[in-house]
PDB file of C-alpha atoms in Angstrom:
ATOM      1  CA  UNK A   1       3.704 287.564-100.311  1.00  0.00           C
ATOM      2  CA  UNK A   2       1.173 285.669 -98.233  1.00  0.00           C
ATOM      3  CA  UNK A   3      -0.793 285.111-101.351  1.00  0.00           C
ATOM      4  CA  UNK A   4       2.289 283.662-103.101  1.00  0.00           C
ATOM      5  CA  UNK A   5       3.022 281.271-100.226  1.00  0.00           C
ATOM      6  CA  UNK A   6      -0.568 280.016-100.285  1.00  0.00           C
ATOM      7  CA  UNK A   7      -0.288 279.369-103.998  1.00  0.00           C
ATOM      8  CA  UNK A   8       2.954 277.413-103.575  1.00  0.00           C
ATOM      9  CA  UNK A   9       1.427 275.413-100.734  1.00  0.00           C
ATOM     10  CA  UNK A  10      -1.538 274.499-102.931  1.00  0.00           C
ATOM     11  CA  UNK A  11       0.839 273.488-105.715  1.00  0.00           C
ATOM     12  CA  UNK A  12       2.799 271.284-103.338  1.00  0.00           C
ATOM     13  CA  UNK A  13      -0.371 269.606-102.129  1.00  0.00           C
ATOM     14  CA  UNK A  14      -1.485 268.988-105.683  1.00  0.00           C
ATOM     15  CA  UNK A  15       1.912 267.378-106.503  1.00  0.00           C
ATOM     16  CA  UNK A  16       1.717 265.106-103.487  1.00  0.00           C
ATOM     17  CA  UNK A  17      -1.826 264.135-104.390  1.00  0.00           C
ATOM     18  CA  UNK A  18      -0.768 263.231-107.924  1.00  0.00           C
ATOM     19  CA  UNK A  19       2.150 261.147-106.619  1.00  0.00           C
ATOM     20  CA  UNK A  20      -0.106 259.282-104.217  1.00  0.00           C
ATOM     21  CA  UNK A  21      -2.553 258.637-107.056  1.00  0.00           C
ATOM     22  CA  UNK A  22       0.251 256.831-108.915  1.00  0.00           C
ATOM     23  CA  UNK A  23       1.744 255.013-105.941  1.00  0.00           C
ATOM     24  CA  UNK A  24      -1.366 253.796-104.107  1.00  0.00           C
ATOM     25  CA  UNK A  25      -2.817 251.682-106.973  1.00  0.00           C
ATOM     26  CA  UNK A  26       0.548 250.020-107.419  1.00  0.00           C
ATOM     27  CA  UNK A  27       0.909 249.273-103.734  1.00  0.00           C
ATOM     28  CA  UNK A  28      -2.652 247.941-103.539  1.00  0.00           C
ATOM     29  CA  UNK A  29      -1.821 245.520-106.333  1.00  0.00           C
ATOM     30  CA  UNK A  30       1.479 244.356-104.845  1.00  0.00           C
ATOM     31  CA  UNK A  31       0.290 240.712-104.408  1.00  0.00           C
ATOM     32  CA  UNK A  32      -2.791 239.577-106.336  1.00  0.00           C
ATOM     33  CA  UNK A  33      -4.025 236.313-107.886  1.00  0.00           C
ATOM     34  CA  UNK A  34      -6.057 236.268-111.109  1.00  0.00           C
ATOM     35  CA  UNK A  35      -8.421 233.821-112.799  1.00  0.00           C
ATOM     36  CA  UNK A  36      -8.347 233.682-116.601  1.00  0.00           C
ATOM     37  CA  UNK A  37      -9.703 231.215-119.164  1.00  0.00           C
ATOM     38  CA  UNK A  38      -9.003 229.999-122.691  1.00  0.00           C
ATOM     39  CA  UNK A  39     -10.419 227.310-124.996  1.00  0.00           C
ATOM     40  CA  UNK A  40      -8.627 223.982-125.243  1.00  0.00           C
ATOM     41  CA  UNK A  41      -5.386 224.130-127.308  1.00  0.00           C
ATOM     42  CA  UNK A  42      -5.696 227.959-127.693  1.00  0.00           C
ATOM     43  CA  UNK A  43      -2.827 230.224-126.503  1.00  0.00           C
ATOM     44  CA  UNK A  44      -3.579 233.130-124.131  1.00  0.00           C
ATOM     45  CA  UNK A  45      -1.920 236.593-124.133  1.00  0.00           C
ATOM     46  CA  UNK A  46      -1.708 238.326-120.721  1.00  0.00           C
ATOM     47  CA  UNK A  47      -0.815 242.050-120.615  1.00  0.00           C
ATOM     48  CA  UNK A  48       0.607 243.507-117.434  1.00  0.00           C
ATOM     49  CA  UNK A  49      -1.939 246.318-117.319  1.00  0.00           C
ATOM     50  CA  UNK A  50      -4.724 243.655-117.337  1.00  0.00           C
ATOM     51  CA  UNK A  51      -3.467 242.379-113.991  1.00  0.00           C
ATOM     52  CA  UNK A  52      -4.055 245.644-112.088  1.00  0.00           C
ATOM     53  CA  UNK A  53      -6.335 248.599-111.893  1.00  0.00           C
ATOM     54  CA  UNK A  54      -5.930 251.976-113.568  1.00  0.00           C
ATOM     55  CA  UNK A  55      -4.057 250.322-116.457  1.00  0.00           C
ATOM     56  CA  UNK A  56      -0.800 250.282-114.518  1.00  0.00           C
ATOM     57  CA  UNK A  57       1.920 248.977-116.894  1.00  0.00           C
ATOM     58  CA  UNK A  58       5.033 247.115-115.736  1.00  0.00           C
ATOM     59  CA  UNK A  59       7.610 244.685-117.109  1.00  0.00           C
ATOM     60  CA  UNK A  60       7.525 241.031-116.072  1.00  0.00           C
ATOM     61  CA  UNK A  61      10.542 239.537-114.384  1.00  0.00           C
ATOM     62  CA  UNK A  62      12.502 237.310-116.772  1.00  0.00           C
ATOM     63  CA  UNK A  63      12.331 234.054-114.702  1.00  0.00           C
ATOM     64  CA  UNK A  64       8.598 233.848-115.476  1.00  0.00           C
ATOM     65  CA  UNK A  65       9.594 231.815-118.551  1.00  0.00           C
ATOM     66  CA  UNK A  66       9.154 228.069-118.233  1.00  0.00           C
ATOM     67  CA  UNK A  67       6.639 225.266-117.637  1.00  0.00           C
ATOM     68  CA  UNK A  68       3.417 225.687-115.685  1.00  0.00           C
ATOM     69  CA  UNK A  69       1.974 223.509-112.935  1.00  0.00           C
ATOM     70  CA  UNK A  70       0.204 221.175-115.434  1.00  0.00           C
ATOM     71  CA  UNK A  71       2.861 221.097-118.151  1.00  0.00           C
ATOM     72  CA  UNK A  72       1.881 224.204-120.129  1.00  0.00           C
ATOM     73  CA  UNK A  73       4.413 226.884-121.167  1.00  0.00           C
ATOM     74  CA  UNK A  74       4.812 230.610-120.502  1.00  0.00           C
ATOM     75  CA  UNK A  75       6.923 232.938-122.681  1.00  0.00           C
ATOM     76  CA  UNK A  76       7.869 236.409-121.348  1.00  0.00           C
ATOM     77  CA  UNK A  77       7.611 239.372-123.719  1.00  0.00           C
ATOM     78  CA  UNK A  78       8.370 241.911-120.921  1.00  0.00           C
ATOM     79  CA  UNK A  79       5.131 243.879-120.922  1.00  0.00           C
ATOM     80  CA  UNK A  80       2.978 240.824-121.738  1.00  0.00           C
ATOM     81  CA  UNK A  81       3.072 237.039-121.495  1.00  0.00           C
ATOM     82  CA  UNK A  82       2.066 234.232-123.858  1.00  0.00           C
ATOM     83  CA  UNK A  83       0.530 231.177-122.161  1.00  0.00           C
ATOM     84  CA  UNK A  84       0.387 227.884-124.132  1.00  0.00           C
ATOM     85  CA  UNK A  85      -1.848 225.184-122.508  1.00  0.00           C
ATOM     86  CA  UNK A  86      -0.951 221.453-122.571  1.00  0.00           C
ATOM     87  CA  UNK A  87      -1.970 219.747-125.803  1.00  0.00           C
ATOM     88  CA  UNK A  88      -5.504 218.291-125.882  1.00  0.00           C
ATOM     89  CA  UNK A  89      -6.076 218.944-122.177  1.00  0.00           C
ATOM     90  CA  UNK A  90      -8.964 220.235-120.049  1.00  0.00           C
ATOM     91  CA  UNK A  91      -8.461 221.520-116.539  1.00  0.00           C
ATOM     92  CA  UNK A  92      -7.097 224.376-114.393  1.00  0.00           C
ATOM     93  CA  UNK A  93      -3.430 225.331-114.865  1.00  0.00           C
ATOM     94  CA  UNK A  94      -1.425 227.918-112.891  1.00  0.00           C
ATOM     95  CA  UNK A  95       1.846 229.849-112.822  1.00  0.00           C
ATOM     96  CA  UNK A  96       3.313 232.695-110.759  1.00  0.00           C
ATOM     97  CA  UNK A  97       4.496 236.069-112.065  1.00  0.00           C
ATOM     98  CA  UNK A  98       6.432 239.078-110.775  1.00  0.00           C
ATOM     99  CA  UNK A  99       7.422 242.487-112.026  1.00  0.00           C
ATOM    100  CA  UNK A 100      11.068 243.115-112.843  1.00  0.00           C
ATOM    101  CA  UNK A 101      11.442 245.271-109.745  1.00  0.00           C
ATOM    102  CA  UNK A 102       9.829 242.614-107.522  1.00  0.00           C
ATOM    103  CA  UNK A 103       7.087 244.937-106.327  1.00  0.00           C
ATOM    104  CA  UNK A 104       4.217 243.102-108.088  1.00  0.00           C
ATOM    105  CA  UNK A 105       3.719 239.341-107.569  1.00  0.00           C
ATOM    106  CA  UNK A 106       0.869 236.879-107.817  1.00  0.00           C
ATOM    107  CA  UNK A 107      -0.496 233.651-109.288  1.00  0.00           C
ATOM    108  CA  UNK A 108      -2.463 233.359-112.489  1.00  0.00           C
ATOM    109  CA  UNK A 109      -4.993 230.476-112.699  1.00  0.00           C
ATOM    110  CA  UNK A 110      -6.049 229.562-116.238  1.00  0.00           C
ATOM    111  CA  UNK A 111      -9.169 227.475-116.842  1.00  0.00           C
ATOM    112  CA  UNK A 112      -8.558 225.517-120.056  1.00  0.00           C
ATOM    113  CA  UNK A 113     -11.552 224.159-122.014  1.00  0.00           C
ATOM    114  CA  UNK A 114     -14.282 222.908-119.694  1.00  0.00           C
ATOM    115  CA  UNK A 115     -11.976 223.285-116.700  1.00  0.00           C
ATOM    116  CA  UNK A 116     -12.327 219.664-115.635  1.00  0.00           C
ATOM    117  CA  UNK A 117      -9.660 217.047-116.163  1.00  0.00           C
ATOM    118  CA  UNK A 118     -11.310 214.455-118.433  1.00  0.00           C
ATOM    119  CA  UNK A 119     -11.772 210.972-117.073  1.00  0.00           C
ATOM    120  CA  UNK A 120     -10.334 208.406-119.484  1.00  0.00           C
ATOM    121  CA  UNK A 121     -13.070 206.502-121.262  1.00  0.00           C
ATOM    122  CA  UNK A 122     -12.705 202.818-120.317  1.00  0.00           C
ATOM    123  CA  UNK A 123     -12.109 200.483-123.181  1.00  0.00           C
ATOM    124  CA  UNK A 124     -15.217 198.284-123.475  1.00  0.00           C
ATOM    125  CA  UNK A 125     -14.595 194.638-122.853  1.00  0.00           C
ATOM    126  CA  UNK A 126     -15.673 192.690-125.941  1.00  0.00           C
ATOM    127  CA  UNK A 127     -18.525 190.280-125.330  1.00  0.00           C
ATOM    128  CA  UNK A 128     -17.455 186.758-126.291  1.00  0.00           C
ATOM    129  CA  UNK A 129     -19.352 185.339-129.233  1.00  0.00           C
ATOM    130  CA  UNK A 130     -21.163 182.167-128.134  1.00  0.00           C
ATOM    131  CA  UNK A 131     -20.128 179.027-129.966  1.00  0.00           C
ATOM    132  CA  UNK A 132     -23.180 177.699-131.832  1.00  0.00           C
ATOM    133  CA  UNK A 133     -24.385 174.302-130.700  1.00  0.00           C
ATOM    134  CA  UNK A 134     -24.529 171.910-133.653  1.00  0.00           C
ATOM    135  CA  UNK A 135     -28.062 170.888-134.567  1.00  0.00           C
ATOM    136  CA  UNK A 136     -28.885 167.179-134.549  1.00  0.00           C
ATOM    137  CA  UNK A 137     -28.887 165.404-137.881  1.00  0.00           C
ATOM    138  CA  UNK A 138     -32.193 164.957-139.685  1.00  0.00           C
ATOM    139  CA  UNK A 139     -31.586 161.224-139.976  1.00  0.00           C
ATOM    140  CA  UNK A 140     -33.408 159.553-137.077  1.00  0.00           C
ATOM    141  CA  UNK A 141     -31.784 156.663-135.221  1.00  0.00           C
ATOM    142  CA  UNK A 142     -34.007 153.600-135.128  1.00  0.00           C
ATOM    143  CA  UNK A 143     -35.413 153.134-131.630  1.00  0.00           C
ATOM    144  CA  UNK A 144     -35.631 149.615-130.161  1.00  0.00           C
ATOM    145  CA  UNK A 145     -39.136 148.207-130.079  1.00  0.00           C
ATOM    146  CA  UNK A 146     -38.824 147.065-126.474  1.00  0.00           C
ATOM    147  CA  UNK A 147     -37.833 148.646-123.179  1.00  0.00           C
ATOM    148  CA  UNK A 148     -34.328 150.030-122.667  1.00  0.00           C
ATOM    149  CA  UNK A 149     -32.003 150.000-119.697  1.00  0.00           C
ATOM    150  CA  UNK A 150     -31.859 153.789-119.105  1.00  0.00           C
ATOM    151  CA  UNK A 151     -28.492 155.509-119.375  1.00  0.00           C
ATOM    152  CA  UNK A 152     -27.296 159.086-119.448  1.00  0.00           C
ATOM    153  CA  UNK A 153     -25.784 160.397-122.713  1.00  0.00           C
ATOM    154  CA  UNK A 154     -22.492 158.602-123.272  1.00  0.00           C
ATOM    155  CA  UNK A 155     -23.275 155.864-120.726  1.00  0.00           C
ATOM    156  CA  UNK A 156     -23.735 152.213-121.761  1.00  0.00           C
ATOM    157  CA  UNK A 157     -27.319 151.111-122.409  1.00  0.00           C
ATOM    158  CA  UNK A 158     -29.066 147.884-123.438  1.00  0.00           C
ATOM    159  CA  UNK A 159     -32.305 147.157-125.287  1.00  0.00           C
ATOM    160  CA  UNK A 160     -34.048 143.971-126.414  1.00  0.00           C
ATOM    161  CA  UNK A 161     -36.448 143.419-129.293  1.00  0.00           C
ATOM    162  CA  UNK A 162     -39.008 141.716-127.035  1.00  0.00           C
ATOM    163  CA  UNK A 163     -39.036 141.139-123.279  1.00  0.00           C
ATOM    164  CA  UNK A 164     -41.402 138.126-123.631  1.00  0.00           C
ATOM    165  CA  UNK A 165     -39.940 135.085-125.387  1.00  0.00           C
ATOM    166  CA  UNK A 166     -40.713 131.377-125.709  1.00  0.00           C
ATOM    167  CA  UNK A 167     -38.284 128.503-125.287  1.00  0.00           C
ATOM    168  CA  UNK A 168     -38.030 127.949-129.007  1.00  0.00           C
ATOM    169  CA  UNK A 169     -37.512 131.708-129.636  1.00  0.00           C
ATOM    170  CA  UNK A 170     -34.365 133.912-129.608  1.00  0.00           C
ATOM    171  CA  UNK A 171     -33.309 136.970-127.598  1.00  0.00           C
ATOM    172  CA  UNK A 172     -32.341 139.867-129.882  1.00  0.00           C
ATOM    173  CA  UNK A 173     -30.276 142.405-127.916  1.00  0.00           C
ATOM    174  CA  UNK A 174     -28.482 145.730-128.676  1.00  0.00           C
ATOM    175  CA  UNK A 175     -25.871 147.324-126.388  1.00  0.00           C
ATOM    176  CA  UNK A 176     -24.448 150.837-126.987  1.00  0.00           C
ATOM    177  CA  UNK A 177     -21.579 153.030-125.691  1.00  0.00           C
ATOM    178  CA  UNK A 178     -19.144 150.187-125.053  1.00  0.00           C
ATOM    179  CA  UNK A 179     -15.388 150.302-125.503  1.00  0.00           C
ATOM    180  CA  UNK A 180     -14.809 149.634-129.228  1.00  0.00           C
ATOM    181  CA  UNK A 181     -13.309 146.186-129.800  1.00  0.00           C
ATOM    182  CA  UNK A 182     -14.114 144.985-126.256  1.00  0.00           C
ATOM    183  CA  UNK A 183     -15.923 141.701-125.527  1.00  0.00           C
ATOM    184  CA  UNK A 184     -19.130 141.475-123.521  1.00  0.00           C
ATOM    185  CA  UNK A 185     -20.679 138.415-121.844  1.00  0.00           C
ATOM    186  CA  UNK A 186     -24.425 137.705-121.905  1.00  0.00           C
ATOM    187  CA  UNK A 187     -26.179 135.449-119.369  1.00  0.00           C
ATOM    188  CA  UNK A 188     -29.717 134.637-118.213  1.00  0.00           C
ATOM    189  CA  UNK A 189     -30.538 134.511-114.501  1.00  0.00           C
ATOM    190  CA  UNK A 190     -31.950 133.344-111.877  1.00  0.00           C
ATOM    191  CA  UNK A 191     -29.932 130.154-112.447  1.00  0.00           C
ATOM    192  CA  UNK A 192     -27.038 131.659-114.374  1.00  0.00           C
ATOM    193  CA  UNK A 193     -27.094 130.338-117.926  1.00  0.00           C
ATOM    194  CA  UNK A 194     -24.377 131.655-120.240  1.00  0.00           C
ATOM    195  CA  UNK A 195     -25.922 132.728-123.539  1.00  0.00           C
ATOM    196  CA  UNK A 196     -22.690 133.711-125.273  1.00  0.00           C
ATOM    197  CA  UNK A 197     -20.190 136.512-125.925  1.00  0.00           C
ATOM    198  CA  UNK A 198     -19.993 139.255-128.555  1.00  0.00           C
ATOM    199  CA  UNK A 199     -17.510 142.002-129.543  1.00  0.00           C
ATOM    200  CA  UNK A 200     -18.347 145.703-129.831  1.00  0.00           C
ATOM    201  CA  UNK A 201     -17.814 147.303-133.245  1.00  0.00           C
ATOM    202  CA  UNK A 202     -15.864 150.525-133.923  1.00  0.00           C
ATOM    203  CA  UNK A 203     -18.823 152.568-132.684  1.00  0.00           C
ATOM    204  CA  UNK A 204     -19.008 150.673-129.376  1.00  0.00           C
ATOM    205  CA  UNK A 205     -22.225 148.837-130.393  1.00  0.00           C
ATOM    206  CA  UNK A 206     -23.127 145.144-130.085  1.00  0.00           C
ATOM    207  CA  UNK A 207     -26.121 143.681-131.908  1.00  0.00           C
ATOM    208  CA  UNK A 208     -26.509 139.965-131.165  1.00  0.00           C
ATOM    209  CA  UNK A 209     -29.124 137.217-131.118  1.00  0.00           C
ATOM    210  CA  UNK A 210     -29.069 134.321-128.617  1.00  0.00           C
ATOM    211  CA  UNK A 211     -31.325 131.248-128.553  1.00  0.00           C
ATOM    212  CA  UNK A 212     -33.405 130.790-125.421  1.00  0.00           C
ATOM    213  CA  UNK A 213     -31.775 127.864-123.590  1.00  0.00           C
ATOM    214  CA  UNK A 214     -33.817 124.674-123.309  1.00  0.00           C
ATOM    215  CA  UNK A 215     -32.913 124.600-119.617  1.00  0.00           C
ATOM    216  CA  UNK A 216     -34.588 127.963-119.004  1.00  0.00           C
ATOM    217  CA  UNK A 217     -37.675 127.512-116.874  1.00  0.00           C
ATOM    218  CA  UNK A 218     -40.898 129.319-117.618  1.00  0.00           C
ATOM    219  CA  UNK A 219     -41.317 132.563-115.651  1.00  0.00           C
ATOM    220  CA  UNK A 220     -39.436 135.754-114.895  1.00  0.00           C
ATOM    221  CA  UNK A 221     -35.714 136.017-115.629  1.00  0.00           C
ATOM    222  CA  UNK A 222     -33.073 138.748-115.870  1.00  0.00           C
ATOM    223  CA  UNK A 223     -30.764 139.226-118.845  1.00  0.00           C
ATOM    224  CA  UNK A 224     -27.294 140.373-117.737  1.00  0.00           C
ATOM    225  CA  UNK A 225     -24.471 141.810-119.857  1.00  0.00           C
ATOM    226  CA  UNK A 226     -20.989 142.402-118.402  1.00  0.00           C
ATOM    227  CA  UNK A 227     -18.424 144.359-120.407  1.00  0.00           C
ATOM    228  CA  UNK A 228     -16.391 147.563-120.634  1.00  0.00           C
ATOM    229  CA  UNK A 229     -17.859 151.047-120.962  1.00  0.00           C
ATOM    230  CA  UNK A 230     -16.577 153.624-123.448  1.00  0.00           C
ATOM    231  CA  UNK A 231     -14.128 154.903-120.800  1.00  0.00           C
ATOM    232  CA  UNK A 232     -12.748 151.397-120.201  1.00  0.00           C
ATOM    233  CA  UNK A 233     -14.522 150.870-116.850  1.00  0.00           C
ATOM    234  CA  UNK A 234     -16.290 147.559-116.138  1.00  0.00           C
ATOM    235  CA  UNK A 235     -20.077 147.828-116.425  1.00  0.00           C
ATOM    236  CA  UNK A 236     -23.050 145.547-115.769  1.00  0.00           C
ATOM    237  CA  UNK A 237     -26.420 146.045-117.462  1.00  0.00           C
ATOM    238  CA  UNK A 238     -29.632 144.107-116.809  1.00  0.00           C
ATOM    239  CA  UNK A 239     -33.034 143.700-118.429  1.00  0.00           C
ATOM    240  CA  UNK A 240     -36.104 141.885-117.088  1.00  0.00           C
ATOM    241  CA  UNK A 241     -37.372 139.048-119.304  1.00  0.00           C
ATOM    242  CA  UNK A 242     -40.258 136.544-119.239  1.00  0.00           C
ATOM    243  CA  UNK A 243     -39.883 133.035-120.663  1.00  0.00           C
ATOM    244  CA  UNK A 244     -43.137 131.234-121.551  1.00  0.00           C
ATOM    245  CA  UNK A 245     -43.759 127.602-122.565  1.00  0.00           C
ATOM    246  CA  UNK A 246     -45.146 127.289-126.094  1.00  0.00           C
ATOM    247  CA  UNK A 247     -48.662 125.818-126.373  1.00  0.00           C
ATOM    248  CA  UNK A 248     -48.816 122.126-127.431  1.00  0.00           C
ATOM    249  CA  UNK A 249     -50.123 121.662-130.978  1.00  0.00           C
ATOM    250  CA  UNK A 250     -53.615 120.126-131.301  1.00  0.00           C
ATOM    251  CA  UNK A 251     -53.524 116.421-132.373  1.00  0.00           C
ATOM    252  CA  UNK A 252     -56.516 115.280-134.505  1.00  0.00           C
ATOM    253  CA  UNK A 253     -58.713 112.623-132.757  1.00  0.00           C
ATOM    254  CA  UNK A 254     -58.459 109.585-135.089  1.00  0.00           C
ATOM    255  CA  UNK A 255     -60.879 107.526-132.898  1.00  0.00           C
ATOM    256  CA  UNK A 256     -63.812 109.726-133.715  1.00  0.00           C
ATOM    257  CA  UNK A 257     -66.518 107.908-135.732  1.00  0.00           C
ATOM    258  CA  UNK A 258     -69.132 109.326-138.013  1.00  0.00           C
ATOM    259  CA  UNK A 259     -72.918 108.889-137.445  1.00  0.00           C
ATOM    260  CA  UNK A 260     -73.085 106.379-140.273  1.00  0.00           C
ATOM    261  CA  UNK A 261     -70.377 104.307-138.622  1.00  0.00           C
ATOM    262  CA  UNK A 262     -72.274 104.430-135.317  1.00  0.00           C
ATOM    263  CA  UNK A 263     -75.443 103.079-137.003  1.00  0.00           C
ATOM    264  CA  UNK A 264     -73.550 100.214-138.611  1.00  0.00           C
ATOM    265  CA  UNK A 265     -72.006  99.198-135.309  1.00  0.00           C
ATOM    266  CA  UNK A 266     -75.380  99.328-133.607  1.00  0.00           C
ATOM    267  CA  UNK A 267     -76.968  97.109-136.278  1.00  0.00           C
ATOM    268  CA  UNK A 268     -74.063  94.684-136.091  1.00  0.00           C
ATOM    269  CA  UNK A 269     -74.488  94.345-132.329  1.00  0.00           C
ATOM    270  CA  UNK A 270     -78.220  93.668-132.785  1.00  0.00           C
ATOM    271  CA  UNK A 271     -77.476  90.993-135.366  1.00  0.00           C
ATOM    272  CA  UNK A 272     -74.943  89.366-133.011  1.00  0.00           C
ATOM    273  CA  UNK A 273     -77.445  89.315-130.159  1.00  0.00           C
ATOM    274  CA  UNK A 274     -80.101  87.766-132.461  1.00  0.00           C
ATOM    275  CA  UNK A 275     -77.682  85.091-133.617  1.00  0.00           C
ATOM    276  CA  UNK A 276     -76.752  84.191-130.046  1.00  0.00           C
ATOM    277  CA  UNK A 277     -80.428  83.947-129.113  1.00  0.00           C
ATOM    278  CA  UNK A 278     -81.226  81.706-132.087  1.00  0.00           C
ATOM    279  CA  UNK A 279     -78.345  79.441-131.278  1.00  0.00           C
ATOM    280  CA  UNK A 280     -79.552  79.125-127.723  1.00  0.00           C
ATOM    281  CA  UNK A 281     -83.084  78.143-128.814  1.00  0.00           C
ATOM    282  CA  UNK A 282     -81.858  75.509-131.278  1.00  0.00           C
ATOM    283  CA  UNK A 283     -79.527  74.060-128.661  1.00  0.00           C
ATOM    284  CA  UNK A 284     -82.398  73.638-126.230  1.00  0.00           C
ATOM    285  CA  UNK A 285     -84.558  71.765-128.710  1.00  0.00           C
ATOM    286  CA  UNK A 286     -81.826  69.306-129.588  1.00  0.00           C
ATOM    287  CA  UNK A 287     -81.178  68.383-125.949  1.00  0.00           C
ATOM    288  CA  UNK A 288     -84.876  67.551-125.418  1.00  0.00           C
ATOM    289  CA  UNK A 289     -84.871  64.920-128.130  1.00  0.00           C
TER     290      UNK A 289
END
């Protein structure tokens, strides 16, 4: 009998040991999180025995169905789950699970693709295409032969053919960038002498010629032009001038005599003196008688 009781006691201990072997792994896995991974756009199958040790199998609780934290989807097939990641997405998604008896719970974290949420690539800002600057025409504009009153591009300017003129000469002048159709007045200073007026053509240019006034004294003068600029504003331009007196023409000397004429005059004078002397001698002789 004692031997029988010892055998039964050993059998009871073995049964308790086997029960504990089944219960303890389950209790140790009552609340556990898991990290899984899958390529981008590839579904993942999760079996319940993969979530614990000793291949403990259980059924998932039905409410595990539904969306995940990042918009993926989980479908419950009782002893396993199907996880579908968001379309064309990289990052870490998560969802919770539980067994149907509520004894096993946890969170599953799924690394999808590279595991990092991609940063949107900024749309490059197009670089504006520079507008080409038109090249100047090959045809050269004739430059005035004399000095110009300087002016910035688009500003009125004046030039003369020659800054040194004589009284019997003319002043040839060109004015640019005036208001088309406007009239300009030309005068010579120091003592203001009006030379005349002229009208700008369609291009805002005046080309005129004025006679040097007879009243203009020799020396330095200033040519003034008063008119309207291309913008319609009143402008005054000036140009230094020099008026010179023309040289007097050489008059031939009509009183000049030739050497032959000089000899004839000399001989004539000698003959006159001889005649006067002879007359004097003859007069003296007659008075003595």
